Short mmCIF file of the C-alpha atoms (twelve columns), coordinates in Angstrom:
data_MODEL
# 
_entry.id   MODEL 
# 
loop_
_atom_site.group_PDB 
_atom_site.id 
_atom_site.type_symbol 
_atom_site.label_atom_id 
_atom_site.label_alt_id 
_atom_site.label_comp_id 
_atom_site.label_asym_id 
_atom_site.label_seq_id 
_atom_site.Cartn_x 
_atom_site.Cartn_y 
_atom_site.Cartn_z 
_atom_site.pdbx_PDB_model_num 
ATOM 1   C CA . UNK A 1   208.716 77.223 263.851 1 
ATOM 2   C CA . UNK A 2   211.225 76.758 261.100 1 
ATOM 3   C CA . UNK A 3   211.902 73.271 259.693 1 
ATOM 4   C CA . UNK A 4   214.731 70.911 260.635 1 
ATOM 5   C CA . UNK A 5   216.584 68.609 258.160 1 
ATOM 6   C CA . UNK A 6   217.147 68.978 254.396 1 
ATOM 7   C CA . UNK A 7   214.767 71.441 252.804 1 
ATOM 8   C CA . UNK A 8   212.931 70.737 249.599 1 
ATOM 9   C CA . UNK A 9   211.522 73.027 246.889 1 
ATOM 10  C CA . UNK A 10  209.068 72.204 244.188 1 
ATOM 11  C CA . UNK A 11  207.678 74.466 241.447 1 
ATOM 12  C CA . UNK A 12  205.092 72.157 239.823 1 
ATOM 13  C CA . UNK A 13  202.542 74.575 238.460 1 
ATOM 14  C CA . UNK A 14  204.239 75.623 235.162 1 
ATOM 15  C CA . UNK A 15  206.763 72.851 234.598 1 
ATOM 16  C CA . UNK A 16  206.051 70.669 231.593 1 
ATOM 17  C CA . UNK A 17  208.930 68.384 230.503 1 
ATOM 18  C CA . UNK A 18  209.754 70.667 227.628 1 
ATOM 19  C CA . UNK A 19  210.538 73.519 230.050 1 
ATOM 20  C CA . UNK A 20  212.391 71.570 232.746 1 
ATOM 21  C CA . UNK A 21  215.770 72.985 231.708 1 
ATOM 22  C CA . UNK A 22  214.425 76.496 231.749 1 
ATOM 23  C CA . UNK A 23  212.630 76.027 235.079 1 
ATOM 24  C CA . UNK A 24  215.822 74.496 236.484 1 
ATOM 25  C CA . UNK A 25  217.732 77.636 235.357 1 
ATOM 26  C CA . UNK A 26  215.068 79.801 236.995 1 
ATOM 27  C CA . UNK A 27  215.445 77.824 240.188 1 
ATOM 28  C CA . UNK A 28  219.245 78.242 240.157 1 
ATOM 29  C CA . UNK A 29  218.800 81.948 240.008 1 
ATOM 30  C CA . UNK A 30  216.155 81.937 242.761 1 
ATOM 31  C CA . UNK A 31  218.292 79.752 244.957 1 
ATOM 32  C CA . UNK A 32  221.259 82.134 244.531 1 
ATOM 33  C CA . UNK A 33  219.029 85.094 245.494 1 
ATOM 34  C CA . UNK A 34  217.661 83.269 248.473 1 
ATOM 35  C CA . UNK A 35  221.180 82.573 249.707 1 
ATOM 36  C CA . UNK A 36  222.112 86.202 249.316 1 
ATOM 37  C CA . UNK A 37  219.152 87.087 251.504 1 
ATOM 38  C CA . UNK A 38  220.415 84.767 254.240 1 
ATOM 39  C CA . UNK A 39  218.127 81.738 253.679 1 
ATOM 40  C CA . UNK A 40  219.915 78.661 254.962 1 
ATOM 41  C CA . UNK A 41  219.620 75.093 253.560 1 
ATOM 42  C CA . UNK A 42  218.514 76.124 250.058 1 
ATOM 43  C CA . UNK A 43  218.560 72.963 247.940 1 
ATOM 44  C CA . UNK A 44  220.513 72.954 244.703 1 
ATOM 45  C CA . UNK A 45  217.750 71.094 242.678 1 
ATOM 46  C CA . UNK A 46  214.013 71.044 242.497 1 
ATOM 47  C CA . UNK A 47  211.954 68.097 243.864 1 
ATOM 48  C CA . UNK A 48  209.940 66.548 241.080 1 
ATOM 49  C CA . UNK A 49  209.413 63.097 242.536 1 
ATOM 50  C CA . UNK A 50  206.670 63.852 244.990 1 
ATOM 51  C CA . UNK A 51  202.875 64.129 244.506 1 
ATOM 52  C CA . UNK A 52  201.446 67.543 245.080 1 
ATOM 53  C CA . UNK A 53  200.007 66.254 248.424 1 
ATOM 54  C CA . UNK A 54  203.360 64.967 249.562 1 
ATOM 55  C CA . UNK A 55  205.154 68.211 248.512 1 
ATOM 56  C CA . UNK A 56  202.653 70.633 250.020 1 
ATOM 57  C CA . UNK A 57  202.350 68.713 253.323 1 
ATOM 58  C CA . UNK A 58  206.085 68.012 253.778 1 
ATOM 59  C CA . UNK A 59  207.531 69.363 257.088 1 
ATOM 60  C CA . UNK A 60  210.706 70.059 255.041 1 
ATOM 61  C CA . UNK A 61  209.027 72.332 252.492 1 
ATOM 62  C CA . UNK A 62  210.873 75.616 251.899 1 
ATOM 63  C CA . UNK A 63  209.230 76.960 248.816 1 
ATOM 64  C CA . UNK A 64  206.620 75.939 246.283 1 
ATOM 65  C CA . UNK A 65  204.081 77.392 243.905 1 
ATOM 66  C CA . UNK A 66  200.488 76.381 244.528 1 
ATOM 67  C CA . UNK A 67  196.967 77.252 243.460 1 
ATOM 68  C CA . UNK A 68  195.010 79.806 245.502 1 
ATOM 69  C CA . UNK A 69  192.030 77.601 245.876 1 
ATOM 70  C CA . UNK A 70  193.765 74.753 247.879 1 
ATOM 71  C CA . UNK A 71  195.888 77.478 249.558 1 
ATOM 72  C CA . UNK A 72  192.689 78.635 251.286 1 
ATOM 73  C CA . UNK A 73  191.025 75.237 251.362 1 
ATOM 74  C CA . UNK A 74  192.478 71.761 251.539 1 
ATOM 75  C CA . UNK A 75  196.043 72.921 252.316 1 
ATOM 76  C CA . UNK A 76  195.262 75.945 254.557 1 
ATOM 77  C CA . UNK A 77  196.834 74.114 257.499 1 
ATOM 78  C CA . UNK A 78  200.048 73.278 255.594 1 
ATOM 79  C CA . UNK A 79  200.898 76.245 253.286 1 
ATOM 80  C CA . UNK A 80  201.596 79.882 254.061 1 
ATOM 81  C CA . UNK A 81  201.285 82.629 251.401 1 
ATOM 82  C CA . UNK A 82  204.449 84.451 250.289 1 
ATOM 83  C CA . UNK A 83  203.837 86.408 246.997 1 
ATOM 84  C CA . UNK A 84  202.133 86.234 243.672 1 
ATOM 85  C CA . UNK A 85  204.073 86.196 240.461 1 
ATOM 86  C CA . UNK A 86  203.014 88.255 237.374 1 
ATOM 87  C CA . UNK A 87  202.982 86.874 233.819 1 
ATOM 88  C CA . UNK A 88  203.009 88.200 230.296 1 
ATOM 89  C CA . UNK A 89  200.243 85.878 229.039 1 
ATOM 90  C CA . UNK A 90  196.966 86.746 227.270 1 
ATOM 91  C CA . UNK A 91  194.379 86.780 230.075 1 
ATOM 92  C CA . UNK A 92  196.756 88.187 232.710 1 
ATOM 93  C CA . UNK A 93  196.479 91.726 234.100 1 
ATOM 94  C CA . UNK A 94  198.871 92.589 236.863 1 
ATOM 95  C CA . UNK A 95  198.848 89.725 239.388 1 
ATOM 96  C CA . UNK A 96  195.592 88.372 238.088 1 
ATOM 97  C CA . UNK A 97  195.023 85.578 235.605 1 
ATOM 98  C CA . UNK A 98  192.013 83.865 234.111 1 
ATOM 99  C CA . UNK A 99  190.888 80.522 232.833 1 
ATOM 100 C CA . UNK A 100 189.932 80.016 229.165 1 
ATOM 101 C CA . UNK A 101 186.887 77.963 228.314 1 
ATOM 102 C CA . UNK A 102 188.410 75.666 225.674 1 
ATOM 103 C CA . UNK A 103 186.782 73.264 223.190 1 
ATOM 104 C CA . UNK A 104 188.012 71.222 220.258 1 
ATOM 105 C CA . UNK A 105 188.973 73.208 217.116 1 
ATOM 106 C CA . UNK A 106 186.038 71.721 215.248 1 
ATOM 107 C CA . UNK A 107 183.447 72.185 218.025 1 
ATOM 108 C CA . UNK A 108 180.257 73.933 216.904 1 
ATOM 109 C CA . UNK A 109 179.659 75.286 220.402 1 
ATOM 110 C CA . UNK A 110 179.247 79.091 220.615 1 
ATOM 111 C CA . UNK A 111 178.482 79.616 224.292 1 
ATOM 112 C CA . UNK A 112 178.156 77.793 227.613 1 
ATOM 113 C CA . UNK A 113 174.595 76.757 226.989 1 
ATOM 114 C CA . UNK A 114 175.724 74.892 223.916 1 
ATOM 115 C CA . UNK A 115 177.855 72.702 226.196 1 
ATOM 116 C CA . UNK A 116 174.931 71.274 228.127 1 
ATOM 117 C CA . UNK A 117 175.325 67.497 228.057 1 
ATOM 118 C CA . UNK A 118 178.958 67.718 226.898 1 
ATOM 119 C CA . UNK A 119 181.846 65.679 228.082 1 
ATOM 120 C CA . UNK A 120 184.002 67.706 230.481 1 
ATOM 121 C CA . UNK A 121 187.556 67.242 231.565 1 
ATOM 122 C CA . UNK A 122 188.950 68.765 234.770 1 
ATOM 123 C CA . UNK A 123 192.529 68.663 235.911 1 
ATOM 124 C CA . UNK A 124 191.737 68.323 239.646 1 
ATOM 125 C CA . UNK A 125 188.923 68.924 242.110 1 
ATOM 126 C CA . UNK A 126 191.191 71.205 244.196 1 
ATOM 127 C CA . UNK A 127 192.114 73.444 241.177 1 
ATOM 128 C CA . UNK A 128 190.517 76.835 240.810 1 
ATOM 129 C CA . UNK A 129 191.367 77.310 237.114 1 
ATOM 130 C CA . UNK A 130 190.252 73.839 235.970 1 
ATOM 131 C CA . UNK A 131 187.442 73.019 238.425 1 
ATOM 132 C CA . UNK A 132 186.249 75.757 240.827 1 
ATOM 133 C CA . UNK A 133 185.751 78.494 238.266 1 
ATOM 134 C CA . UNK A 134 184.065 76.047 235.737 1 
ATOM 135 C CA . UNK A 135 181.637 74.826 238.412 1 
ATOM 136 C CA . UNK A 136 180.810 78.441 239.275 1 
ATOM 137 C CA . UNK A 137 180.134 79.176 235.650 1 
ATOM 138 C CA . UNK A 138 177.711 76.381 234.960 1 
ATOM 139 C CA . UNK A 139 176.063 76.200 238.418 1 
ATOM 140 C CA . UNK A 140 173.358 78.690 237.427 1 
ATOM 141 C CA . UNK A 141 172.571 76.660 234.335 1 
ATOM 142 C CA . UNK A 142 172.525 73.208 236.014 1 
ATOM 143 C CA . UNK A 143 169.383 71.174 236.319 1 
ATOM 144 C CA . UNK A 144 168.936 68.841 239.253 1 
ATOM 145 C CA . UNK A 145 172.519 69.427 240.233 1 
ATOM 146 C CA . UNK A 146 174.003 68.469 236.864 1 
ATOM 147 C CA . UNK A 147 175.064 70.134 233.633 1 
ATOM 148 C CA . UNK A 148 177.518 67.957 231.848 1 
ATOM 149 C CA . UNK A 149 177.036 64.420 230.581 1 
ATOM 150 C CA . UNK A 150 180.235 63.297 232.137 1 
ATOM 151 C CA . UNK A 151 183.232 64.735 234.137 1 
ATOM 152 C CA . UNK A 152 186.577 63.021 234.044 1 
ATOM 153 C CA . UNK A 153 189.673 63.973 235.958 1 
ATOM 154 C CA . UNK A 154 192.774 64.310 233.632 1 
ATOM 155 C CA . UNK A 155 195.382 65.028 236.298 1 
ATOM 156 C CA . UNK A 156 196.688 68.117 234.547 1 
ATOM 157 C CA . UNK A 157 195.759 70.976 232.225 1 
ATOM 158 C CA . UNK A 158 198.086 69.545 229.524 1 
ATOM 159 C CA . UNK A 159 196.293 66.284 229.468 1 
ATOM 160 C CA . UNK A 160 192.935 68.051 229.356 1 
ATOM 161 C CA . UNK A 161 194.118 69.843 226.253 1 
ATOM 162 C CA . UNK A 162 195.403 66.629 224.739 1 
ATOM 163 C CA . UNK A 163 191.990 64.970 225.383 1 
ATOM 164 C CA . UNK A 164 190.219 67.879 223.647 1 
ATOM 165 C CA . UNK A 165 192.489 67.567 220.659 1 
ATOM 166 C CA . UNK A 166 191.819 63.834 220.371 1 
ATOM 167 C CA . UNK A 167 188.092 64.328 220.708 1 
ATOM 168 C CA . UNK A 168 187.878 62.383 223.905 1 
ATOM 169 C CA . UNK A 169 186.125 65.234 225.678 1 
ATOM 170 C CA . UNK A 170 184.242 68.432 224.607 1 
ATOM 171 C CA . UNK A 171 185.272 71.103 227.034 1 
ATOM 172 C CA . UNK A 172 187.756 72.102 229.777 1 
ATOM 173 C CA . UNK A 173 188.807 75.360 231.421 1 
ATOM 174 C CA . UNK A 174 192.532 75.900 231.129 1 
ATOM 175 C CA . UNK A 175 194.775 78.277 233.081 1 
ATOM 176 C CA . UNK A 176 195.706 81.037 230.574 1 
ATOM 177 C CA . UNK A 177 199.411 80.894 231.511 1 
ATOM 178 C CA . UNK A 178 199.469 77.155 230.885 1 
ATOM 179 C CA . UNK A 179 197.777 77.701 227.563 1 
ATOM 180 C CA . UNK A 180 200.297 80.261 226.583 1 
ATOM 181 C CA . UNK A 181 203.255 78.185 227.493 1 
ATOM 182 C CA . UNK A 182 201.922 75.053 225.861 1 
ATOM 183 C CA . UNK A 183 201.213 77.054 222.728 1 
ATOM 184 C CA . UNK A 184 204.983 77.490 222.546 1 
ATOM 185 C CA . UNK A 185 205.917 73.923 223.705 1 
ATOM 186 C CA . UNK A 186 203.166 71.958 222.038 1 
ATOM 187 C CA . UNK A 187 201.747 74.034 219.243 1 
ATOM 188 C CA . UNK A 188 200.024 71.069 217.548 1 
ATOM 189 C CA . UNK A 189 198.132 70.167 220.640 1 
ATOM 190 C CA . UNK A 190 196.980 73.765 221.215 1 
ATOM 191 C CA . UNK A 191 196.122 74.226 217.533 1 
ATOM 192 C CA . UNK A 192 193.612 71.362 217.800 1 
ATOM 193 C CA . UNK A 193 191.592 73.394 220.304 1 
ATOM 194 C CA . UNK A 194 190.033 76.893 220.395 1 
ATOM 195 C CA . UNK A 195 188.987 79.358 223.086 1 
ATOM 196 C CA . UNK A 196 185.291 79.600 223.431 1 
ATOM 197 C CA . UNK A 197 185.279 82.231 226.196 1 
ATOM 198 C CA . UNK A 198 186.836 83.223 229.540 1 
ATOM 199 C CA . UNK A 199 186.167 83.022 233.183 1 
ATOM 200 C CA . UNK A 200 186.509 85.936 235.676 1 
ATOM 201 C CA . UNK A 201 189.917 87.046 236.650 1 
ATOM 202 C CA . UNK A 202 191.448 85.961 239.964 1 
ATOM 203 C CA . UNK A 203 194.781 86.339 241.763 1 
ATOM 204 C CA . UNK A 204 197.353 84.170 240.137 1 
ATOM 205 C CA . UNK A 205 199.091 81.083 241.426 1 
ATOM 206 C CA . UNK A 206 201.122 82.135 244.577 1 
ATOM 207 C CA . UNK A 207 204.422 81.110 245.948 1 
ATOM 208 C CA . UNK A 208 204.108 79.600 249.398 1 
ATOM 209 C CA . UNK A 209 206.162 78.065 252.185 1 
ATOM 210 C CA . UNK A 210 205.314 75.692 254.993 1 
ATOM 211 C CA . UNK A 211 202.844 76.863 257.525 1 
ATOM 212 C CA . UNK A 212 204.608 77.983 260.765 1 
ATOM 213 C CA . UNK A 213 207.683 79.427 259.102 1 
ATOM 214 C CA . UNK A 214 209.083 82.263 261.059 1 
ATOM 215 C CA . UNK A 215 208.373 85.864 260.060 1 
ATOM 216 C CA . UNK A 216 212.144 86.259 259.536 1 
ATOM 217 C CA . UNK A 217 212.227 83.384 257.041 1 
ATOM 218 C CA . UNK A 218 209.069 84.565 255.316 1 
ATOM 219 C CA . UNK A 219 210.659 87.932 254.837 1 
ATOM 220 C CA . UNK A 220 213.894 86.454 253.497 1 
ATOM 221 C CA . UNK A 221 211.968 84.220 251.019 1 
ATOM 222 C CA . UNK A 222 209.937 87.221 249.767 1 
ATOM 223 C CA . UNK A 223 213.143 89.343 249.398 1 
ATOM 224 C CA . UNK A 224 214.904 86.555 247.567 1 
ATOM 225 C CA . UNK A 225 212.031 86.043 245.168 1 
ATOM 226 C CA . UNK A 226 211.920 89.796 244.473 1 
ATOM 227 C CA . UNK A 227 215.646 89.940 243.957 1 
ATOM 228 C CA . UNK A 228 215.456 87.092 241.396 1 
ATOM 229 C CA . UNK A 229 212.597 88.842 239.617 1 
ATOM 230 C CA . UNK A 230 214.756 91.891 239.171 1 
ATOM 231 C CA . UNK A 231 218.040 90.116 238.333 1 
ATOM 232 C CA . UNK A 232 219.134 91.214 234.794 1 
ATOM 233 C CA . UNK A 233 221.108 87.820 234.417 1 
ATOM 234 C CA . UNK A 234 217.756 86.054 234.650 1 
ATOM 235 C CA . UNK A 235 215.921 88.172 232.071 1 
ATOM 236 C CA . UNK A 236 215.983 85.550 229.304 1 
ATOM 237 C CA . UNK A 237 214.872 82.759 231.608 1 
ATOM 238 C CA . UNK A 238 212.018 84.857 233.026 1 
ATOM 239 C CA . UNK A 239 210.959 85.806 229.463 1 
ATOM 240 C CA . UNK A 240 210.871 82.109 228.440 1 
ATOM 241 C CA . UNK A 241 208.634 81.418 231.464 1 
ATOM 242 C CA . UNK A 242 206.509 84.579 230.816 1 
ATOM 243 C CA . UNK A 243 207.429 85.908 234.210 1 
ATOM 244 C CA . UNK A 244 207.345 89.774 234.502 1 
ATOM 245 C CA . UNK A 245 207.124 90.595 238.255 1 
ATOM 246 C CA . UNK A 246 206.061 89.799 241.793 1 
ATOM 247 C CA . UNK A 247 203.530 91.306 244.149 1 
ATOM 248 C CA . UNK A 248 202.717 90.616 247.828 1 
ATOM 249 C CA . UNK A 249 198.993 90.821 247.836 1 
ATOM 250 C CA . UNK A 250 196.836 91.934 250.795 1 
ATOM 251 C CA . UNK A 251 195.471 89.314 253.120 1 
ATOM 252 C CA . UNK A 252 192.142 88.092 251.767 1 
ATOM 253 C CA . UNK A 253 192.903 88.619 248.164 1 
ATOM 254 C CA . UNK A 254 192.185 84.965 247.366 1 
ATOM 255 C CA . UNK A 255 188.894 84.837 249.185 1 
ATOM 256 C CA . UNK A 256 187.043 85.395 245.894 1 
ATOM 257 C CA . UNK A 257 187.851 81.781 244.991 1 
ATOM 258 C CA . UNK A 258 186.157 80.530 248.167 1 
ATOM 259 C CA . UNK A 259 183.166 82.783 247.333 1 
ATOM 260 C CA . UNK A 260 182.763 81.006 243.950 1 
ATOM 261 C CA . UNK A 261 182.755 77.774 245.840 1 
ATOM 262 C CA . UNK A 262 180.007 78.989 248.099 1 
ATOM 263 C CA . UNK A 263 178.006 80.512 245.194 1 
ATOM 264 C CA . UNK A 264 178.051 77.218 243.294 1 
ATOM 265 C CA . UNK A 265 176.858 75.323 246.332 1 
ATOM 266 C CA . UNK A 266 174.133 77.881 246.779 1 
ATOM 267 C CA . UNK A 267 172.856 76.774 243.443 1 
ATOM 268 C CA . UNK A 268 172.885 73.248 244.687 1 
ATOM 269 C CA . UNK A 269 175.950 72.368 242.630 1 
ATOM 270 C CA . UNK A 270 178.173 70.802 245.183 1 
ATOM 271 C CA . UNK A 271 180.239 68.735 242.737 1 
ATOM 272 C CA . UNK A 272 180.952 69.346 239.061 1 
ATOM 273 C CA . UNK A 273 178.864 66.630 237.447 1 
# 
């Protein structure tokens, strides 16, 4: 069933303040493309005033970008997959991306084992790139269900990077697209860190709509996103956001994230501690 009332759109995944104008320009282009495809009630501006929970559970949600881990997990009853954008960032191949294992620039760590007893920062416990993949990496190394000395929740990859640069924490896993964008926006912050290694690739952060959207609306949303990705007038904006394309992935493409969750728990590592 399609939604009633004013619709909302939020694109919170790669939207640091320094890029708000660029993300807004991208949205104006997408909105125009959606209208050309016959989508009704497309809002003129993005919603930035809601928490992720309020945005992703809103009955008025038209379009958002989310993480594949909550798409299959905590928000499976609220969000419906549309398509996966592709990015020109180191660590990306096709529609896949990865997380970098990041430490402070002056860290002496050379591998994961060197981080035993370290202070870890995660962006969120529903994040694949900042939590799920890191837990899976260290679960086989954990002793008595623990590997790190402490785990703190920063609220976002950008803050985790800032904490690393200040020396407040010792390690975090950072979405490679976020890392590339912040290298442009906040070069001093990124320069205070270094990449120790990488995690396995996984499907990138998908576009989604509200669960229960009609097949007709889903098709129009997918067509509008594809149109915007191909619009020559948006080439400069897409380049600034590292966007290169769009793919509708087969059903089940994101199940590898859930499998990592299961594997970590099999090792007795139910929470990243």
